[in-house]
Short mmCIF file of C-alpha atoms in Angstrom, two decimals:
data_model
loop_
_atom_site.label_atom_id
_atom_site.label_comp_id
_atom_site.label_asym_id
_atom_site.label_seq_id
_atom_site.Cartn_x
_atom_site.Cartn_y
_atom_site.Cartn_z
CA MET A 1 -16.70 5.65 15.82
CA ASP A 2 -18.40 2.36 14.97
CA PHE A 3 -21.80 3.45 13.67
CA THR A 4 -20.84 2.79 10.04
CA LEU A 5 -19.48 -0.70 10.76
CA SER A 6 -21.42 -3.94 10.95
CA GLU A 7 -20.96 -6.27 13.91
CA GLU A 8 -18.79 -8.46 11.71
CA HIS A 9 -16.58 -5.54 10.73
CA VAL A 10 -16.23 -4.51 14.38
CA MET A 11 -15.21 -8.07 15.22
CA PHE A 12 -12.59 -8.12 12.49
CA ARG A 13 -11.29 -4.67 13.46
CA ASN A 14 -10.87 -5.71 17.07
CA MET A 15 -9.08 -8.87 16.02
CA PHE A 16 -6.75 -6.92 13.72
CA ARG A 17 -6.13 -4.34 16.45
CA ASP A 18 -5.27 -6.92 19.08
CA PHE A 19 -2.86 -8.66 16.74
CA ALA A 20 -1.20 -5.44 15.57
CA GLN A 21 -0.70 -4.04 19.05
CA ASN A 22 0.49 -7.31 20.57
CA GLU A 23 2.60 -8.74 17.74
CA VAL A 24 3.56 -5.87 15.42
CA ALA A 25 3.91 -2.72 17.52
CA PRO A 26 6.55 -4.10 19.93
CA LEU A 27 8.87 -4.76 16.97
CA ALA A 28 8.28 -1.52 15.07
CA GLN A 29 11.25 0.44 16.38
CA THR A 30 13.62 -2.51 15.96
CA THR A 31 12.32 -3.13 12.43
CA ASP A 32 13.05 0.50 11.58
CA HIS A 33 16.41 0.90 13.33
CA GLU A 34 17.84 -2.37 12.08
CA GLU A 35 16.21 -1.99 8.63
CA LYS A 36 14.97 -5.57 8.84
CA PRO A 37 12.05 -6.85 6.76
CA PRO A 38 9.28 -8.05 9.11
CA LEU A 39 9.60 -11.73 8.21
CA GLU A 40 8.71 -12.98 11.69
CA VAL A 41 5.56 -10.87 11.71
CA LEU A 42 4.64 -12.00 8.19
CA GLN A 43 4.71 -15.62 9.33
CA LYS A 44 2.44 -14.79 12.27
CA LEU A 45 0.12 -12.90 9.92
CA ALA A 46 -0.05 -15.98 7.70
CA GLU A 47 -0.86 -18.18 10.70
CA GLN A 48 -3.79 -15.88 11.51
CA GLY A 49 -5.02 -16.02 7.91
CA PHE A 50 -4.35 -12.33 7.29
CA LEU A 51 -2.00 -12.68 4.29
CA GLY A 52 -4.88 -14.00 2.19
CA ALA A 53 -7.63 -12.12 3.98
CA THR A 54 -9.45 -11.04 0.81
CA PHE A 55 -9.22 -14.43 -0.92
CA PRO A 56 -12.17 -16.83 -1.00
CA GLU A 57 -12.06 -19.74 1.45
CA ASP A 58 -11.26 -22.13 -1.42
CA TYR A 59 -7.88 -20.40 -1.72
CA GLY A 60 -7.22 -20.19 2.01
CA GLY A 61 -8.70 -16.75 2.64
CA ALA A 62 -11.39 -15.16 4.78
CA GLU A 63 -13.12 -13.40 1.85
CA LEU A 64 -12.93 -9.95 3.43
CA ASP A 65 -14.59 -7.13 1.53
CA ALA A 66 -12.81 -3.86 0.75
CA LEU A 67 -13.93 -2.26 4.02
CA GLY A 68 -12.65 -5.19 6.06
CA TYR A 69 -9.35 -5.06 4.20
CA CYS A 70 -9.05 -1.33 4.93
CA LEU A 71 -9.55 -2.05 8.64
CA LEU A 72 -6.63 -4.50 8.47
CA MET A 73 -4.41 -1.92 6.77
CA GLU A 74 -5.41 0.78 9.25
CA GLU A 75 -4.55 -1.32 12.29
CA LEU A 76 -1.25 -2.57 10.86
CA ALA A 77 -0.22 0.98 9.98
CA LYS A 78 -0.98 2.14 13.51
CA ALA A 79 1.58 -0.36 14.71
CA CYS A 80 4.22 -0.30 11.95
CA MET A 81 3.93 1.25 8.52
CA SER A 82 6.74 -0.88 7.06
CA THR A 83 4.73 -3.99 7.93
CA ALA A 84 1.51 -2.48 6.59
CA LEU A 85 3.17 -1.58 3.28
CA THR A 86 4.67 -5.08 2.93
CA VAL A 87 1.23 -6.66 3.37
CA HIS A 88 -0.37 -4.04 1.11
CA VAL A 89 1.94 -4.98 -1.77
CA HIS A 90 1.68 -8.73 -1.16
CA LEU A 91 -2.10 -8.85 -0.77
CA GLY A 92 -3.60 -5.59 -2.03
CA LEU A 93 -1.53 -5.37 -5.21
CA ALA A 94 -0.14 -8.79 -6.14
CA GLY A 95 -2.63 -11.21 -4.56
CA ASN A 96 -5.77 -9.27 -5.37
CA THR A 97 -4.62 -8.74 -8.95
CA ILE A 98 -4.28 -12.50 -9.46
CA LEU A 99 -7.64 -13.00 -7.74
CA ARG A 100 -9.37 -10.39 -9.91
CA GLU A 101 -7.67 -11.04 -13.27
CA GLY A 102 -6.19 -14.54 -13.17
CA THR A 103 -7.44 -17.72 -14.77
CA GLU A 104 -8.78 -20.43 -12.49
CA GLU A 105 -5.55 -22.39 -12.97
CA GLN A 106 -3.47 -19.34 -11.97
CA LYS A 107 -5.56 -18.73 -8.87
CA GLU A 108 -5.30 -22.35 -7.78
CA LYS A 109 -1.56 -22.40 -8.36
CA TYR A 110 -0.60 -19.19 -6.55
CA LEU A 111 -3.24 -17.93 -4.12
CA PRO A 112 -3.15 -20.75 -1.52
CA ASP A 113 0.62 -20.43 -1.15
CA MET A 114 0.32 -16.65 -0.91
CA ALA A 115 -2.35 -16.98 1.77
CA ASP A 116 -0.11 -19.35 3.74
CA GLY A 117 2.89 -17.06 3.46
CA VAL A 118 4.81 -19.72 1.53
CA LYS A 119 5.09 -17.24 -1.33
CA ILE A 120 5.24 -13.45 -0.96
CA GLY A 121 3.96 -11.25 -3.75
CA ALA A 122 5.35 -8.15 -5.49
CA PHE A 123 4.13 -5.78 -8.21
CA ALA A 124 6.57 -4.60 -10.89
CA LEU A 125 5.29 -1.73 -13.04
CA THR A 126 7.62 1.26 -12.62
CA GLU A 127 10.70 1.68 -14.83
CA PRO A 128 13.50 4.28 -14.93
CA GLN A 129 11.68 6.27 -17.63
CA ALA A 130 8.13 5.25 -16.71
CA GLY A 131 6.91 6.20 -13.26
CA THR A 132 3.63 8.08 -13.22
CA ASP A 133 3.48 7.60 -17.01
CA ALA A 134 2.92 3.85 -16.86
CA ALA A 135 2.15 3.60 -20.59
CA ALA A 136 5.78 4.54 -21.34
CA ILE A 137 7.24 1.25 -20.09
CA CYS A 138 9.93 -0.25 -22.33
CA THR A 139 10.10 -3.82 -21.04
CA VAL A 140 9.11 -6.14 -23.89
CA ALA A 141 7.73 -9.68 -24.01
CA VAL A 142 8.20 -11.77 -27.16
CA ARG A 143 6.35 -15.05 -27.69
CA ASP A 144 8.68 -17.99 -28.29
CA GLY A 145 6.74 -21.22 -28.60
CA ASP A 146 5.23 -22.11 -25.23
CA GLU A 147 7.05 -19.26 -23.50
CA TYR A 148 7.39 -15.50 -23.46
CA VAL A 149 10.84 -13.93 -23.30
CA LEU A 150 10.88 -10.76 -21.17
CA THR A 151 13.61 -8.15 -21.48
CA GLY A 152 13.85 -4.92 -19.48
CA ASN A 153 14.32 -3.41 -16.03
CA LYS A 154 11.93 -2.44 -13.23
CA ILE A 155 12.68 -0.12 -10.32
CA TRP A 156 11.11 0.61 -6.92
CA VAL A 157 9.73 -2.92 -6.69
CA SER A 158 8.47 -3.19 -3.12
CA ASN A 159 8.93 -6.66 -1.56
CA ALA A 160 11.32 -7.64 -4.37
CA GLY A 161 14.02 -8.87 -2.01
CA ILE A 162 11.65 -11.22 -0.15
CA ALA A 163 9.12 -12.02 -2.88
CA ASP A 164 8.57 -15.25 -4.78
CA VAL A 165 5.78 -14.14 -7.15
CA PHE A 166 5.88 -10.95 -9.21
CA ILE A 167 3.19 -9.30 -11.33
CA VAL A 168 5.30 -7.92 -14.19
CA PHE A 169 4.11 -5.63 -16.96
CA ALA A 170 5.67 -5.74 -20.43
CA LYS A 171 4.79 -4.77 -23.98
CA THR A 172 3.76 -7.66 -26.21
CA ASP A 173 3.01 -5.12 -28.98
CA PRO A 174 5.42 -2.16 -28.63
CA GLU A 175 3.71 -0.25 -31.47
CA ALA A 176 0.30 -0.25 -29.76
CA GLY A 177 1.18 2.01 -26.81
CA ALA A 178 -0.85 1.32 -23.68
CA ARG A 179 -2.97 -1.22 -25.58
CA GLY A 180 0.12 -3.30 -26.21
CA ILE A 181 0.92 -3.90 -22.54
CA SER A 182 0.38 -7.35 -21.02
CA ALA A 183 0.74 -8.64 -17.48
CA PHE A 184 2.63 -11.77 -16.42
CA ILE A 185 3.05 -13.83 -13.28
CA VAL A 186 6.80 -14.25 -12.90
CA GLU A 187 8.53 -16.43 -10.32
CA LYS A 188 11.89 -15.45 -8.86
CA ASP A 189 13.53 -18.69 -10.05
CA PHE A 190 12.61 -18.26 -13.72
CA PRO A 191 15.73 -18.18 -15.97
CA GLY A 192 16.88 -14.63 -16.71
CA PHE A 193 15.30 -13.07 -13.62
CA LYS A 194 17.49 -11.18 -11.15
CA VAL A 195 16.83 -8.95 -8.13
CA GLY A 196 19.17 -5.97 -7.74
CA ARG A 197 20.60 -4.19 -4.72
CA ARG A 198 18.19 -3.09 -2.02
CA GLU A 199 17.49 0.65 -1.93
CA ARG A 200 18.24 2.58 1.26
CA LEU A 201 15.22 4.68 2.21
CA LEU A 202 14.53 7.78 4.30
CA GLY A 203 11.58 6.07 5.97
CA LEU A 204 9.86 2.70 5.68
CA ARG A 205 13.19 1.18 6.64
CA GLY A 206 11.67 -2.22 7.31
CA ALA A 207 10.22 -2.36 3.80
CA VAL A 208 12.26 -4.03 1.06
CA CYS A 209 12.57 -2.17 -2.24
CA ASN A 210 14.81 -3.30 -5.11
CA PRO A 211 15.15 -3.07 -8.88
CA ILE A 212 14.64 -6.24 -10.90
CA TYR A 213 16.36 -7.19 -14.13
CA LEU A 214 14.76 -9.27 -16.87
CA ASP A 215 17.54 -10.50 -19.14
CA GLY A 216 15.75 -12.77 -21.56
CA CYS A 217 13.58 -14.02 -18.69
CA ARG A 218 11.63 -17.04 -19.86
CA VAL A 219 8.03 -17.16 -18.63
CA PRO A 220 5.62 -20.02 -19.46
CA ALA A 221 2.81 -18.89 -21.73
CA GLU A 222 0.25 -20.05 -19.15
CA ASN A 223 1.60 -17.31 -16.85
CA LEU A 224 0.19 -14.59 -19.06
CA LEU A 225 -2.19 -13.08 -16.52
CA GLY A 226 -5.77 -13.85 -17.47
CA GLY A 227 -4.56 -15.61 -20.63
CA LYS A 228 -4.97 -12.47 -22.76
CA GLU A 229 -2.45 -10.13 -24.35
CA GLY A 230 -3.03 -6.38 -24.40
CA GLU A 231 -4.95 -6.22 -21.11
CA GLY A 232 -2.02 -5.16 -18.94
CA PHE A 233 -2.70 -1.43 -18.77
CA LYS A 234 -6.29 -2.01 -17.68
CA VAL A 235 -5.06 -4.57 -15.13
CA ALA A 236 -2.57 -2.05 -13.74
CA MET A 237 -5.11 0.77 -13.49
CA LYS A 238 -7.65 -1.42 -11.67
CA ALA A 239 -4.92 -2.58 -9.32
CA LEU A 240 -3.90 1.01 -8.61
CA ASP A 241 -7.48 2.07 -7.84
CA PHE A 242 -7.64 -0.52 -5.08
CA ALA A 243 -4.06 0.21 -4.02
CA ARG A 244 -4.86 3.89 -3.53
CA LEU A 245 -7.77 3.02 -1.28
CA SER A 246 -5.46 0.67 0.62
CA VAL A 247 -2.81 3.38 1.02
CA ALA A 248 -5.47 5.81 2.26
CA ALA A 249 -6.32 3.31 5.01
CA ILE A 250 -2.61 3.14 5.84
CA CYS A 251 -2.57 6.95 6.01
CA LEU A 252 -5.47 6.80 8.46
CA GLY A 253 -3.69 4.34 10.72
CA LEU A 254 -0.46 6.32 10.73
CA ALA A 255 -2.27 9.57 11.50
CA GLU A 256 -4.11 7.96 14.40
CA ALA A 257 -0.87 6.58 15.82
CA ALA A 258 0.88 9.94 15.49
CA LEU A 259 -1.96 11.76 17.25
CA LYS A 260 -1.86 9.23 20.07
CA GLU A 261 1.88 9.78 20.53
CA GLY A 262 1.46 13.57 20.52
CA ALA A 263 -1.48 13.67 22.91
CA LYS A 264 0.22 11.30 25.34
CA PHE A 265 3.42 13.34 25.31
CA ALA A 266 1.49 16.59 25.81
CA THR A 267 -0.08 15.28 29.01
CA GLU A 268 3.28 14.15 30.41
CA ARG A 269 5.61 16.98 29.38
CA GLU A 270 5.56 19.88 31.83
CA GLN A 271 6.65 23.45 31.11
CA PHE A 272 5.76 26.70 32.85
CA GLY A 273 4.25 24.91 35.81
CA GLY A 274 1.99 22.38 34.14
CA PRO A 275 1.53 19.92 31.25
CA ILE A 276 1.87 21.48 27.81
CA ALA A 277 -1.58 20.04 27.01
CA GLN A 278 -2.86 23.09 28.90
CA LYS A 279 -1.50 25.39 26.17
CA GLN A 280 -3.94 26.49 23.50
CA ALA A 281 -1.44 26.04 20.68
CA ILE A 282 -1.04 22.36 21.59
CA GLN A 283 -4.81 21.97 21.96
CA ASN A 284 -5.30 23.41 18.47
CA TYR A 285 -2.83 20.95 16.96
CA VAL A 286 -4.54 18.02 18.67
CA ALA A 287 -8.07 19.17 17.79
CA ASP A 288 -7.21 19.89 14.14
CA ALA A 289 -5.55 16.49 13.87
CA ALA A 290 -8.61 14.74 15.27
CA ILE A 291 -10.92 16.59 12.86
CA LYS A 292 -8.81 15.68 9.82
CA ILE A 293 -8.56 12.06 10.94
CA GLU A 294 -12.33 11.67 11.27
CA ALA A 295 -12.87 13.26 7.85
CA LEU A 296 -10.35 10.82 6.36
CA ARG A 297 -11.99 7.87 8.14
CA HIS A 298 -15.35 8.60 6.54
CA MET A 299 -13.76 9.08 3.10
CA VAL A 300 -12.00 5.71 3.39
CA GLU A 301 -15.23 3.98 4.42
CA TYR A 302 -17.17 5.64 1.60
CA VAL A 303 -14.65 4.66 -1.10
CA ALA A 304 -14.49 1.13 0.32
CA TRP A 305 -18.29 1.00 0.01
CA LEU A 306 -18.01 2.07 -3.63
CA ALA A 307 -15.44 -0.67 -4.24
CA ASP A 308 -17.65 -3.27 -2.59
CA SER A 309 -20.71 -2.17 -4.55
CA GLY A 310 -18.96 -2.64 -7.87
CA GLU A 311 -19.15 1.05 -8.75
CA ARG A 312 -16.31 2.72 -10.64
CA TYR A 313 -14.25 4.61 -8.09
CA THR A 314 -11.11 5.83 -9.89
CA LYS A 315 -11.73 9.48 -9.06
CA GLU A 316 -12.73 8.75 -5.49
CA ALA A 317 -9.67 6.52 -4.96
CA ALA A 318 -7.47 9.36 -6.19
CA MET A 319 -9.26 11.79 -3.87
CA VAL A 320 -8.92 9.66 -0.75
CA LYS A 321 -5.29 8.81 -1.46
CA ALA A 322 -4.34 12.47 -1.98
CA PHE A 323 -6.27 13.59 1.09
CA GLY A 324 -4.94 10.71 3.16
CA ALA A 325 -1.32 11.55 2.36
CA GLU A 326 -1.88 15.18 3.29
CA VAL A 327 -3.60 14.29 6.57
CA ALA A 328 -0.99 11.72 7.61
CA PHE A 329 1.96 14.01 6.94
CA TRP A 330 0.26 17.05 8.51
CA VAL A 331 -0.57 15.14 11.68
CA ALA A 332 2.88 13.54 11.95
CA ASN A 333 4.54 16.92 11.38
CA LYS A 334 2.45 18.68 14.04
CA MET A 335 2.97 15.90 16.54
CA VAL A 336 6.74 16.22 16.06
CA GLN A 337 6.25 19.89 16.92
CA VAL A 338 4.32 18.92 20.05
CA HIS A 339 7.29 16.81 21.09
CA GLY A 340 9.70 19.67 20.48
CA GLY A 341 13.33 18.53 20.44
CA TYR A 342 12.33 15.07 21.63
CA GLY A 343 10.41 14.59 18.37
CA TYR A 344 13.70 14.75 16.48
CA MET A 345 15.26 11.92 18.49
CA ARG A 346 15.30 8.38 17.16
CA GLU A 347 14.29 7.00 20.55
CA TYR A 348 10.80 8.44 20.06
CA ALA A 349 8.34 6.69 17.75
CA ILE A 350 7.06 9.97 16.32
CA GLU A 351 10.38 10.46 14.52
CA ARG A 352 9.85 7.17 12.67
CA MET A 353 6.26 8.04 11.87
CA TYR A 354 7.30 11.40 10.44
CA ARG A 355 9.82 9.77 8.09
CA ASP A 356 7.36 7.06 7.09
CA ALA A 357 4.59 9.59 6.42
CA ARG A 358 6.63 11.45 3.81
CA ALA A 359 6.49 8.47 1.45
CA LEU A 360 2.69 8.56 1.36
CA HIS A 361 2.74 11.49 -1.08
CA ILE A 362 4.63 9.24 -3.55
CA ILE A 363 3.55 5.60 -3.07
CA ASP A 364 1.18 4.20 -5.75
CA GLY A 365 1.02 7.51 -7.56
CA THR A 366 2.12 10.97 -6.48
CA THR A 367 -0.29 13.46 -4.96
CA GLU A 368 0.09 15.52 -8.13
CA ILE A 369 -1.18 12.72 -10.39
CA GLN A 370 -4.06 12.03 -8.00
CA LYS A 371 -5.17 15.64 -8.36
CA PHE A 372 -4.82 15.40 -12.13
CA ILE A 373 -7.10 12.34 -12.15
CA VAL A 374 -9.70 14.24 -10.13
CA ALA A 375 -9.48 17.35 -12.30
CA ALA A 376 -9.61 15.33 -15.53
CA ASP A 377 -12.78 13.60 -14.40
CA ILE A 378 -14.42 16.92 -13.55
CA PHE A 379 -13.44 18.65 -16.80
CA LYS A 380 -14.64 15.62 -18.76
CA GLU A 381 -18.17 16.54 -17.70
CA TYR A 382 -17.70 19.82 -19.62
CA GLY A 383 -16.44 18.10 -22.76
CA LEU A 384 -12.77 18.97 -22.18
CA LYS A 385 -10.13 16.27 -22.26
CA ILE A 386 -6.98 17.33 -20.43
CA LYS A 387 -3.59 15.63 -20.55
CA PRO A 388 -0.91 15.19 -17.87
#
């Protein structure tokens, strides 16, 4: 339904849809089965200007707002969630964080190359002992003249194996807790930086996820993001608010694609003398999926509007991400059921979508922490501060 979209947004959506269906979708099964990062598609995305879509024109972008960006994520996820996630990390997390928090010199140095696909971005926050509890990171950064020396390990770094630019979080004041965290722009060729072995994943098999090791990694002082120490935790939380909206748009796209696969199969598969689409149980699955998808669509558009209006949207981002993950996995699961045994075969796209959907309850914050964020905000109105 287009009634909430401007003519410009409809134009962008149609452009994203055409590209995704013509250039991304035909490669989705191969990307998954061969576990290949979508490098060819990334180059084509860069040529279309999509890898810097939210950047101002001065940095090679199209200056899309949050709603326009969500339309891009939705259409990419319809075609291939591995590709959507790769772009989400590059642009939604790394690129937008530099755009929002970086100095003018940092923006000029990194954003044009990121928009052109010359440099791919990654976001390194999680550590072995610090997942949902981001304030518990142990990586440290010590000032040494005109450089910082970073020591520590990061895990689950999406895009790490193909990235050139990393947003890395480390403690410049280990005694200050969350207030002692700073953010740095780290390049893969900096001394002391190493990317570890790629993780093998249940789904998202075209996405690249690795640990990184910082063994006395020397980072120029001008690569302190924003030029200020102690701002890293705030930087990370703002980045995650936008990331959760982005993931919700990915959830929407995946759910739509899964419903399309299920409905198409139901009209073609015949049992008991006719297509299984004639059976009420199948109709209920399809109708319930469509209802949930439309509810999610309007939540995504509302939270994108909040983001574009400059309103605080932490609670709403948590809501839409939690709901989106539930919708995407529910729809994918039911559409596997519609396929019956065929839904468990690798030749059918729904099998890939089902595996990919499972990750959505975990990416950029588990469903459990999203619900905590929502509950904490509500109880705060009654003067009660709750802890994870």
